[in-house]
Short mmCIF file of C-alpha atoms in Angstrom, two decimals:
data_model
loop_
_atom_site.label_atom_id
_atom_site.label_comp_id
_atom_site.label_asym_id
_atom_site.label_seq_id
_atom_site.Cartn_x
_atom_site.Cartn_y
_atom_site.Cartn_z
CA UNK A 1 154.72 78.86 50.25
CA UNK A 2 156.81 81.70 51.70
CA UNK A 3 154.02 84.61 50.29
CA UNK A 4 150.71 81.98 52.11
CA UNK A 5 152.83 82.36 55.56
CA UNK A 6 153.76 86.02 54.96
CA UNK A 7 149.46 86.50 54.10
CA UNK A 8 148.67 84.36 57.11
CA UNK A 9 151.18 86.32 59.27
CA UNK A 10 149.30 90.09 58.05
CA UNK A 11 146.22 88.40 58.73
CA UNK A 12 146.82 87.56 61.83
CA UNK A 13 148.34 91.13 62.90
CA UNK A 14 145.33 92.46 61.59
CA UNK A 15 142.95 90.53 63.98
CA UNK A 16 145.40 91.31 66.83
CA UNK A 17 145.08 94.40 66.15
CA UNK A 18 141.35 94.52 65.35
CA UNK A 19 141.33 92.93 69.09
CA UNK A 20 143.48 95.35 70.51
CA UNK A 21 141.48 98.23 69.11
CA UNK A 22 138.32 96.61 70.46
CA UNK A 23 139.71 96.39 74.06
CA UNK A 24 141.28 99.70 74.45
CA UNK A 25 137.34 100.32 73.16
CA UNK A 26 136.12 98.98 76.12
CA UNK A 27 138.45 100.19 78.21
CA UNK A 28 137.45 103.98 77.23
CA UNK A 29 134.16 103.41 77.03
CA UNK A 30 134.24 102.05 80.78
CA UNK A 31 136.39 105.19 81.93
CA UNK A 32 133.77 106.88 80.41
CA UNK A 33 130.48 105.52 82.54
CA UNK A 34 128.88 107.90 84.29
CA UNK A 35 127.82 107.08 87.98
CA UNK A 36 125.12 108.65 89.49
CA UNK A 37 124.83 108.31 93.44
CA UNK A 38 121.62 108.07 95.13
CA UNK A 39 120.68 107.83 98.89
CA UNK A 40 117.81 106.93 100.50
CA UNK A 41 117.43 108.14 103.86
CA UNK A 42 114.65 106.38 106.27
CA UNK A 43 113.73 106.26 109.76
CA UNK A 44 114.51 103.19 111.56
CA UNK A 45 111.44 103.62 114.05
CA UNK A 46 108.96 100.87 113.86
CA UNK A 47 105.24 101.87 112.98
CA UNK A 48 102.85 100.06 115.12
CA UNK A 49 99.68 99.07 113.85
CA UNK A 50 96.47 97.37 114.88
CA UNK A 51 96.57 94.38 112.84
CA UNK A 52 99.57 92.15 112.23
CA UNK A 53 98.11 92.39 108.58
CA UNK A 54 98.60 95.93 108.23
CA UNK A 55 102.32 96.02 110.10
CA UNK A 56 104.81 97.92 107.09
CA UNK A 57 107.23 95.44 105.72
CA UNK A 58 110.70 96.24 106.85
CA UNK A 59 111.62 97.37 103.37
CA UNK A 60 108.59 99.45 102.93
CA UNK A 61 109.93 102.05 100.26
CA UNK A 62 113.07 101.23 99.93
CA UNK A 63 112.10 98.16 97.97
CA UNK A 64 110.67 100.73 95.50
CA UNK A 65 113.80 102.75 95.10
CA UNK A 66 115.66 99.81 93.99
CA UNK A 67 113.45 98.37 91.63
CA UNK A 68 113.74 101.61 90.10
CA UNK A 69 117.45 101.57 90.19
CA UNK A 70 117.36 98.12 87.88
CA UNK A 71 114.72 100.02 85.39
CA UNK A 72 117.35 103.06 85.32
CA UNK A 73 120.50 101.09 84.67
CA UNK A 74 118.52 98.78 82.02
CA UNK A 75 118.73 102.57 80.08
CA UNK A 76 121.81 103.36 81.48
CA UNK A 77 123.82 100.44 80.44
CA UNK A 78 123.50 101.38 77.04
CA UNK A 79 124.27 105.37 77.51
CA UNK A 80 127.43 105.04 79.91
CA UNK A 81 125.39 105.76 83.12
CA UNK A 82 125.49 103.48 86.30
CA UNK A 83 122.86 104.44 88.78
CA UNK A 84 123.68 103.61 92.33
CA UNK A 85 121.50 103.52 95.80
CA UNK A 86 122.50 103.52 99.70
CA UNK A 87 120.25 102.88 102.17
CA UNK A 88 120.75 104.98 105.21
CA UNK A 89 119.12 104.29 108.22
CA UNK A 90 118.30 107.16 110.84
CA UNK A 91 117.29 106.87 114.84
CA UNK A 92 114.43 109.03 115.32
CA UNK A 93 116.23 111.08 117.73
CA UNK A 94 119.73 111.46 115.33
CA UNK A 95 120.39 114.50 113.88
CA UNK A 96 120.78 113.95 109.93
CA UNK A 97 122.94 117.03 109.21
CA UNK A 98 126.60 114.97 109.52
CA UNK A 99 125.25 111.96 107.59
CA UNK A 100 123.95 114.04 104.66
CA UNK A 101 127.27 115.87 104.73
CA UNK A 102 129.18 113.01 104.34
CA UNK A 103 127.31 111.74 101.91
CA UNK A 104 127.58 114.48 99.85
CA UNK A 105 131.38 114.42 100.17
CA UNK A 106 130.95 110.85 98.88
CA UNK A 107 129.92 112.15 95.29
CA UNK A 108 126.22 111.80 96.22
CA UNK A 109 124.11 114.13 93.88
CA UNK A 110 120.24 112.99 95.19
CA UNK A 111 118.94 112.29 98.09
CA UNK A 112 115.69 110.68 98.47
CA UNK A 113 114.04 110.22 102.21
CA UNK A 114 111.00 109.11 104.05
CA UNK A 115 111.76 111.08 107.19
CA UNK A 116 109.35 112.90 109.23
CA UNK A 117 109.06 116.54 108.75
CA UNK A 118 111.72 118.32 110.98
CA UNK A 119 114.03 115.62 109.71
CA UNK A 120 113.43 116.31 106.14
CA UNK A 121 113.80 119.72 106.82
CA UNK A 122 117.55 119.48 108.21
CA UNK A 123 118.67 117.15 105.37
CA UNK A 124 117.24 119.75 102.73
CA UNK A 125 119.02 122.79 104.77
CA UNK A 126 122.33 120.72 104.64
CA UNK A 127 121.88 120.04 101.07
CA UNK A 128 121.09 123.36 99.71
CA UNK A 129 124.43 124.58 99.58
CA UNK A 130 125.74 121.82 97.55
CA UNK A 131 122.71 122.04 94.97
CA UNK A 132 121.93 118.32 95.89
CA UNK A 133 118.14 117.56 95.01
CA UNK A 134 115.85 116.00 97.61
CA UNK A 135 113.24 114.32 97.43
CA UNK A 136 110.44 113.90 99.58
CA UNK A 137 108.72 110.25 99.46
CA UNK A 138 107.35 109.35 102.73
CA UNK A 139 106.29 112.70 104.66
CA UNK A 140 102.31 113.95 103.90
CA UNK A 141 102.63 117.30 105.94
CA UNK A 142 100.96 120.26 104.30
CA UNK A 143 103.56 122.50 106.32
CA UNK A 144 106.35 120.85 104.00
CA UNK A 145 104.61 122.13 100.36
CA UNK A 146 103.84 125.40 102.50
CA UNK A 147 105.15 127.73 104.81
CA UNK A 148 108.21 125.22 105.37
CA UNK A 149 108.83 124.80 101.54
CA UNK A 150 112.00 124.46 100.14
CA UNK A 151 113.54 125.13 96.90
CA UNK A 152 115.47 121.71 97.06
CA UNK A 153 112.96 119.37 98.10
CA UNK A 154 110.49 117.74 95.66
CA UNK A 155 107.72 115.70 96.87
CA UNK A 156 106.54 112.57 95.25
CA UNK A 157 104.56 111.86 98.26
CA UNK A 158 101.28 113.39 98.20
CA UNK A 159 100.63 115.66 101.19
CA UNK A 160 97.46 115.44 103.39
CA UNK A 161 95.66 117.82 101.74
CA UNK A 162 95.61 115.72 98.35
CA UNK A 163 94.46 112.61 99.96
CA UNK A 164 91.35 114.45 101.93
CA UNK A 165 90.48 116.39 99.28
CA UNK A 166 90.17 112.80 96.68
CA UNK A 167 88.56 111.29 99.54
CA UNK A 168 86.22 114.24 99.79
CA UNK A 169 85.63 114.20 96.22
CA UNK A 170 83.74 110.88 96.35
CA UNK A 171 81.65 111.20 99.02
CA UNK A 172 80.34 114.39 98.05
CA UNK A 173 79.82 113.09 94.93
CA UNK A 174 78.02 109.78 96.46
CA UNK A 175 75.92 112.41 98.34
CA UNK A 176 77.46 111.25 101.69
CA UNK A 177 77.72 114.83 103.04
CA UNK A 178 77.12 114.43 106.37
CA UNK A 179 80.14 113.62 108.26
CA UNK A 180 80.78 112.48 111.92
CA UNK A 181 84.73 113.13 112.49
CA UNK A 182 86.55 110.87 115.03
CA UNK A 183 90.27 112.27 115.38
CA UNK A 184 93.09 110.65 117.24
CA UNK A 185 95.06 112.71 120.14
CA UNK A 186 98.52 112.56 119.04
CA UNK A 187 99.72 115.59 116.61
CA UNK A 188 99.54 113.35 113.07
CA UNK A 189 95.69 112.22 113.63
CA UNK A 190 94.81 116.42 114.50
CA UNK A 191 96.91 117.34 111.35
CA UNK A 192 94.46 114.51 108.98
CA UNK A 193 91.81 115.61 111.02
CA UNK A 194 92.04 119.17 110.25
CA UNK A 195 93.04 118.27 106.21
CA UNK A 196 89.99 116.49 106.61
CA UNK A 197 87.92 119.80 107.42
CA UNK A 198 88.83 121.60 104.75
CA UNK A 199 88.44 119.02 102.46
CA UNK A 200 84.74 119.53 104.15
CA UNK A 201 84.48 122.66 103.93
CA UNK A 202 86.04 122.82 100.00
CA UNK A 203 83.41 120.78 98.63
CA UNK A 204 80.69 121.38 100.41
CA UNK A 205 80.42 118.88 103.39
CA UNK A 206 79.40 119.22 106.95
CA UNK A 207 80.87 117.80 109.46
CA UNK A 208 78.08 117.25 112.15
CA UNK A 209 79.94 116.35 115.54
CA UNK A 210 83.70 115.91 115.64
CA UNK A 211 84.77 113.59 119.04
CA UNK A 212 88.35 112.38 119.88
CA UNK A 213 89.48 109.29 120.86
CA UNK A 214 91.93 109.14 123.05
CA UNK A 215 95.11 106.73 123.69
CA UNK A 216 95.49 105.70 126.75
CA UNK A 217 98.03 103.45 125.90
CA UNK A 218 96.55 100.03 125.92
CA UNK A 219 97.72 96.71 124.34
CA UNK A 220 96.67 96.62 120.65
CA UNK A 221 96.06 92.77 120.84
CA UNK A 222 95.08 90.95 123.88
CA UNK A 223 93.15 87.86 124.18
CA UNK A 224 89.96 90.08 125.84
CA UNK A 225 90.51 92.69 123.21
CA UNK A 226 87.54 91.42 120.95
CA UNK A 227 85.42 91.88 123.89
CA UNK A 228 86.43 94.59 125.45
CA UNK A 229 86.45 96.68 121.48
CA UNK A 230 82.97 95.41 121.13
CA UNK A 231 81.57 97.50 124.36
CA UNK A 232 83.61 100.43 123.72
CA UNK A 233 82.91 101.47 120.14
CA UNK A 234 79.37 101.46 120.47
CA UNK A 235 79.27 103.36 123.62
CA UNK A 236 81.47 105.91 122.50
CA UNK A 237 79.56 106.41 118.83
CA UNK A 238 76.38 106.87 120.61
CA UNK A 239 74.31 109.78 120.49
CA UNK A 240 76.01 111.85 117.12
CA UNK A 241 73.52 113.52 115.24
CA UNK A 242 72.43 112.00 111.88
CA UNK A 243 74.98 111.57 109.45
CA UNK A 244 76.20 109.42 106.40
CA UNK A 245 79.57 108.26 107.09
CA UNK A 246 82.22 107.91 110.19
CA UNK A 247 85.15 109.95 109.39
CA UNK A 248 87.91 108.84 111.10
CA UNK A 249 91.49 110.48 110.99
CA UNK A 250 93.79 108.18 113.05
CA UNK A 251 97.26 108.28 111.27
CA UNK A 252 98.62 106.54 114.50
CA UNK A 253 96.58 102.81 114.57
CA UNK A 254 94.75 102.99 117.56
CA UNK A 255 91.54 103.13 116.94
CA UNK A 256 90.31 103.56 113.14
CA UNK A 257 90.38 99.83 112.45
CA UNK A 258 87.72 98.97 115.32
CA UNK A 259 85.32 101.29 113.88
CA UNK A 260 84.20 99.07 110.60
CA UNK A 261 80.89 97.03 112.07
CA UNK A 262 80.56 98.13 115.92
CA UNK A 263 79.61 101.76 115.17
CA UNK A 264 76.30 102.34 117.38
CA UNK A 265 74.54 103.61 114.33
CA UNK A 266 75.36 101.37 110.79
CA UNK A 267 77.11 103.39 108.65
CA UNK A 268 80.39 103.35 106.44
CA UNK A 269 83.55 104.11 108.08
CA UNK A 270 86.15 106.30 105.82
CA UNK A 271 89.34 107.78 106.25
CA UNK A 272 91.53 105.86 108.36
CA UNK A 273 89.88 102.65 108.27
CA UNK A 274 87.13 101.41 105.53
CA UNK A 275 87.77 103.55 102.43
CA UNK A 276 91.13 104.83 102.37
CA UNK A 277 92.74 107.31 100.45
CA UNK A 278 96.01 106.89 99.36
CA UNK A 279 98.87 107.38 96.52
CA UNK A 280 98.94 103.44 95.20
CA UNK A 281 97.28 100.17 96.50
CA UNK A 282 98.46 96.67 95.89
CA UNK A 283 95.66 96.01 93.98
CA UNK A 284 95.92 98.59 91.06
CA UNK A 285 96.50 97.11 87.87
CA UNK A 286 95.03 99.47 85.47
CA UNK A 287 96.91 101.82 82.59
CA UNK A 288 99.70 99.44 82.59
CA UNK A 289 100.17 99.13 86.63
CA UNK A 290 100.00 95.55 86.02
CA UNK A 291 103.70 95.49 84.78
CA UNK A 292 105.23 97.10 87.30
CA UNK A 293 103.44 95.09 90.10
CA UNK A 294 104.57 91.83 88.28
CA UNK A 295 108.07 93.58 88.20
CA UNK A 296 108.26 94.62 91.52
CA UNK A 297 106.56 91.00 93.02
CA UNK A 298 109.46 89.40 91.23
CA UNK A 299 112.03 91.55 92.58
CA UNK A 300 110.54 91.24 96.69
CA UNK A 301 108.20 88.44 96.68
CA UNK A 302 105.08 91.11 97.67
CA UNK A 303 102.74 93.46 96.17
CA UNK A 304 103.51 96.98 95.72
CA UNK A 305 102.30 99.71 98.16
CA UNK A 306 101.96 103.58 98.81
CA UNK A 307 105.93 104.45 99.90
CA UNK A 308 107.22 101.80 97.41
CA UNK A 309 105.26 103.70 94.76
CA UNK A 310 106.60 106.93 95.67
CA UNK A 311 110.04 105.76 95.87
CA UNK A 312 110.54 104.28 92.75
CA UNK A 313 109.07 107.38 91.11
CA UNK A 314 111.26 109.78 93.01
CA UNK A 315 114.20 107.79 91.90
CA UNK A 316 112.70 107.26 88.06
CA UNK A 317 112.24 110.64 88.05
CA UNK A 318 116.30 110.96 88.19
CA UNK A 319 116.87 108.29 86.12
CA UNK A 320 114.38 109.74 83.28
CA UNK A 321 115.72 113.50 83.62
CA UNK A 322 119.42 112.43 83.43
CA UNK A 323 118.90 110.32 80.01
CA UNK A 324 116.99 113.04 79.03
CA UNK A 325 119.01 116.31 80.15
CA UNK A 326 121.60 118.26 77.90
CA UNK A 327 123.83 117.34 80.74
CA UNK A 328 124.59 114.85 83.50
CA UNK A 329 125.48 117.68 85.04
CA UNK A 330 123.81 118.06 88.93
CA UNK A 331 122.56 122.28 87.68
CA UNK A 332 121.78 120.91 84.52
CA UNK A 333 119.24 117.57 85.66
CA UNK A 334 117.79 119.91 88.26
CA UNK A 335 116.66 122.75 85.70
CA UNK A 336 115.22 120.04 83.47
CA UNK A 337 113.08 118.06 85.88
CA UNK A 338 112.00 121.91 86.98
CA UNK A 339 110.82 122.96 83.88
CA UNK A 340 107.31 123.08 83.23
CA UNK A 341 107.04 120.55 80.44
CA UNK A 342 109.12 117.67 82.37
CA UNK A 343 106.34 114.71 83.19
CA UNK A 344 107.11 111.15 83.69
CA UNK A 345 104.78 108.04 83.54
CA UNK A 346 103.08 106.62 86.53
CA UNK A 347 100.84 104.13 86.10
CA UNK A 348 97.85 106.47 87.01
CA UNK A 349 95.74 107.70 83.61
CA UNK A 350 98.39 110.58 83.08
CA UNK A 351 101.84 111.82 82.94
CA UNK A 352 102.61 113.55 86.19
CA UNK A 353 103.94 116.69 86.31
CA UNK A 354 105.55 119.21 89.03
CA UNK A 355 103.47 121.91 90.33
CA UNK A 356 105.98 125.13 90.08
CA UNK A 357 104.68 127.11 93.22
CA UNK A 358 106.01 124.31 95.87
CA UNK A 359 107.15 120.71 94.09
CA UNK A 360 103.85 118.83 95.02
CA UNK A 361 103.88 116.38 92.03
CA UNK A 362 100.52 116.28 90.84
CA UNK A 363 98.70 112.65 90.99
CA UNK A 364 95.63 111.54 90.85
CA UNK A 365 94.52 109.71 94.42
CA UNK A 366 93.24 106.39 94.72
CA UNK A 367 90.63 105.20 97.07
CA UNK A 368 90.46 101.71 98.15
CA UNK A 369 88.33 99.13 100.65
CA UNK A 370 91.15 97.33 101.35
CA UNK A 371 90.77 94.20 98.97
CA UNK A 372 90.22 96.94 95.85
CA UNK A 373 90.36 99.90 94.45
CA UNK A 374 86.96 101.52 94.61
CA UNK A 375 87.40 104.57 92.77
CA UNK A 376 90.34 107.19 91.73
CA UNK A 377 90.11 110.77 92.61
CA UNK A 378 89.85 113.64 90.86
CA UNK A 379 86.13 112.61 90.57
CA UNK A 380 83.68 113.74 87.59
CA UNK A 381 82.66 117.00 87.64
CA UNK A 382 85.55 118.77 90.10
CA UNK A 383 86.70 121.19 87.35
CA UNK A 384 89.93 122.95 86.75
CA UNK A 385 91.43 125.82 84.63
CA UNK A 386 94.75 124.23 84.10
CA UNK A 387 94.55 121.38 85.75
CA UNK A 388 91.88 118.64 87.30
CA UNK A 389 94.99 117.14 89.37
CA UNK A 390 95.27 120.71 90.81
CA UNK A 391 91.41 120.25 92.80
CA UNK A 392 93.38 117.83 94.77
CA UNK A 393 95.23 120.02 97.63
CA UNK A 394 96.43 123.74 98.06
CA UNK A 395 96.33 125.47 94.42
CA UNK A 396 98.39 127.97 93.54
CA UNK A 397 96.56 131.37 94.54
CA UNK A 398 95.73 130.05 98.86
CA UNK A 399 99.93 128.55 98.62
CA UNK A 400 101.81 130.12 101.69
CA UNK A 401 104.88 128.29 99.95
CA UNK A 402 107.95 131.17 98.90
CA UNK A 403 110.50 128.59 97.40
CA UNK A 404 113.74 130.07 98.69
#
């Protein structure tokens, strides 16, 4: 009786410590997790548009990022790594130097930011001394992959260049080569407009009469609008010489949309309003797209779009290279998304990959009517040495970029 007890009594000191040993387990393996610190740094301007249909959610992009945070801690729970995002909201007139600085003292390692330009720009500059990574998902300028490059600053966002050029790409190959260019007058719609050109002039398109339309700072919706649109289109498409299409390059929505059925002369309307070219449409559901549009309709209760797209890749594209890195180390993940054999998945036909002369991830451009996806740029034929991806927007030897 005495030697059952004394068994029962080892027994249980054995699962004690068996229980013990399993805790202090968890307890180390929790002291080991790993957290990586994201921010996401956005402008908390208001885009205006023409139709309440087209008005940006108000977590356009952002909503991106963090389904992408979920997918990288579904890896990183089982690796020690906790991935975590802040949202950071800038004024448009706020200078983003202090913020970024204090971020950084907060143990963040990557920044990614849908900021205009000169914005950008400061939050890179800050940045660079601390080796934090930036990423670019929001801003298309070709100034940013150029003579404004940085070292620091990869874009997931394709710049202006990309999208003309996969636009371009179609209608030359349609045979639409004939193009009648309506610009905007604010800075954005001359900077498309002139992307547009030498998209033109790249692949053999003429632009037969370029006229702008000016804002004179009207009300977008008013009960005579209909009316009033209906006069003034016609009138001022009248009299361009023959052409196939209406270009229109009107990155601020104040006029594109009103083109589409009104133009004097019937023709298709591309660009800024009809067939648009962008990064990722809500409609795309090919080469496995479908998943991540069912994933990310779960998650926010709407389709996926253009900034969403390039958010959650800009913050997969952390989450991939740090699984996959020698290190977690900042220097470490930085060299390894750099190097030329780093790609990551993207829905789009192809592993994307870096271009090493400026950071412009390459990516095939979609073009869409608004309901669809109509076709997906590079188009037949547009030939590459290394690349097809790299027909899409400055190649390597015209670059004015000098990474520094």
């Amino acid at each position: 009786m005495a030697e059952r007890e004394m068994r029962r009594a080892g027994m249980l000191c054995l699962l004690v410590q068996a229980f013990l040993a399993l805790a202090l387990a968890r307890v180390a393996n929790a002291a080991e997790t790993i957290d990586i610190r994201i921010a996401y740094l956005r402008s908390s301007e208001t885009k205006l548009a023409i139709s309440v249909l087209d008005a940006p959610p108000k977590d356009d992009g952002i909503a991106g990022a963090l389904v992408a945070i979920n997918d990288n801690n579904t890896t990183g729970q089982f690796i020690n790594q906790k991935f975590y995002l802040e949202d950071v909201k800038l004024n448009p007139d706020q200078d983003p130097a202090k913020i970024v600085s204090e971020l950084i003292a907060k143990g963040t390692s990557y920044i990614v930011t849908d900021l205009p330009a000169a914005m950008l720009l400061k939050t890179a500059d800050t940045a660079k001394a601390s080796g934090v990574l930036v990423f670019n998902a929001g801003a298309t300028d070709d100034s940013l992959r150029e003579e404004n490059c940085r070292a620091n600053v990869l874009h997931t966002a394709p710049a202006r260049s990309m999208l003309a050029d996969g636009l371009a790409q179609y209608l030359v190959w349609k045979q639409w080569r004939n193009w009648f260019l309506i610009s905007g007058s604010h800075e954005n719609d001359k900077l498309w407009a002139e992307a547009l050109k030498r998209a033109a002039i790249r692949f053999g398109a003429v632009v037969v009469e370029e006229r702008v339309f000016e804002d004179r700072g009207a009300s977008r919706q008013t009960d005579s609008g209909n009316v009033l649109i209906q006069r003034e289109i016609p009138v001022f498409t009248q009299g361009a010489p023959e052409h196939d299409v209406v270009v229109a390059a009107d990155e601020s929505e104040v006029f594109a949309t009103y083109l589409p059925y009104r133009t004097w002369i019937a023709r298709p309307v591309v660009g800024s309003a009809g067939l648009v070219a962008s990064s990722w449409h809500p409609s795309h559901e090919q080469w496995g797209a479908k998943q991540i549009q069912n994933r990310f309709v779960k998650a926010t209760g709407r389709r996926m779009n253009s900034k969403d797209m390039q958010a959650w890749t800009a913050v997969r594209i952390i989450g991939e290279a740090t699984t996959r890195a020698p290190s977690t180390d900042l220097a470490a993940v930085t060299t390894f998304i750099k190097s030329p054999d780093f790609s990551i998945a993207a829905f789009k036909g192809q592993r994307v990959t870096f271009r090493q002369w400026n950071w412009q991830l390459r990516q095939p451009v979609l073009l869409s009517d608004g309901r669809n996806v109509v076709s997906v740029s590079p188009q037949e034929g547009f030939l590459h040495q290394f690349s097809e991806l790299d027909t899409l927007g400055i190649d390597q030897p015209e670059t004015k970029c000098k990474l520094q």
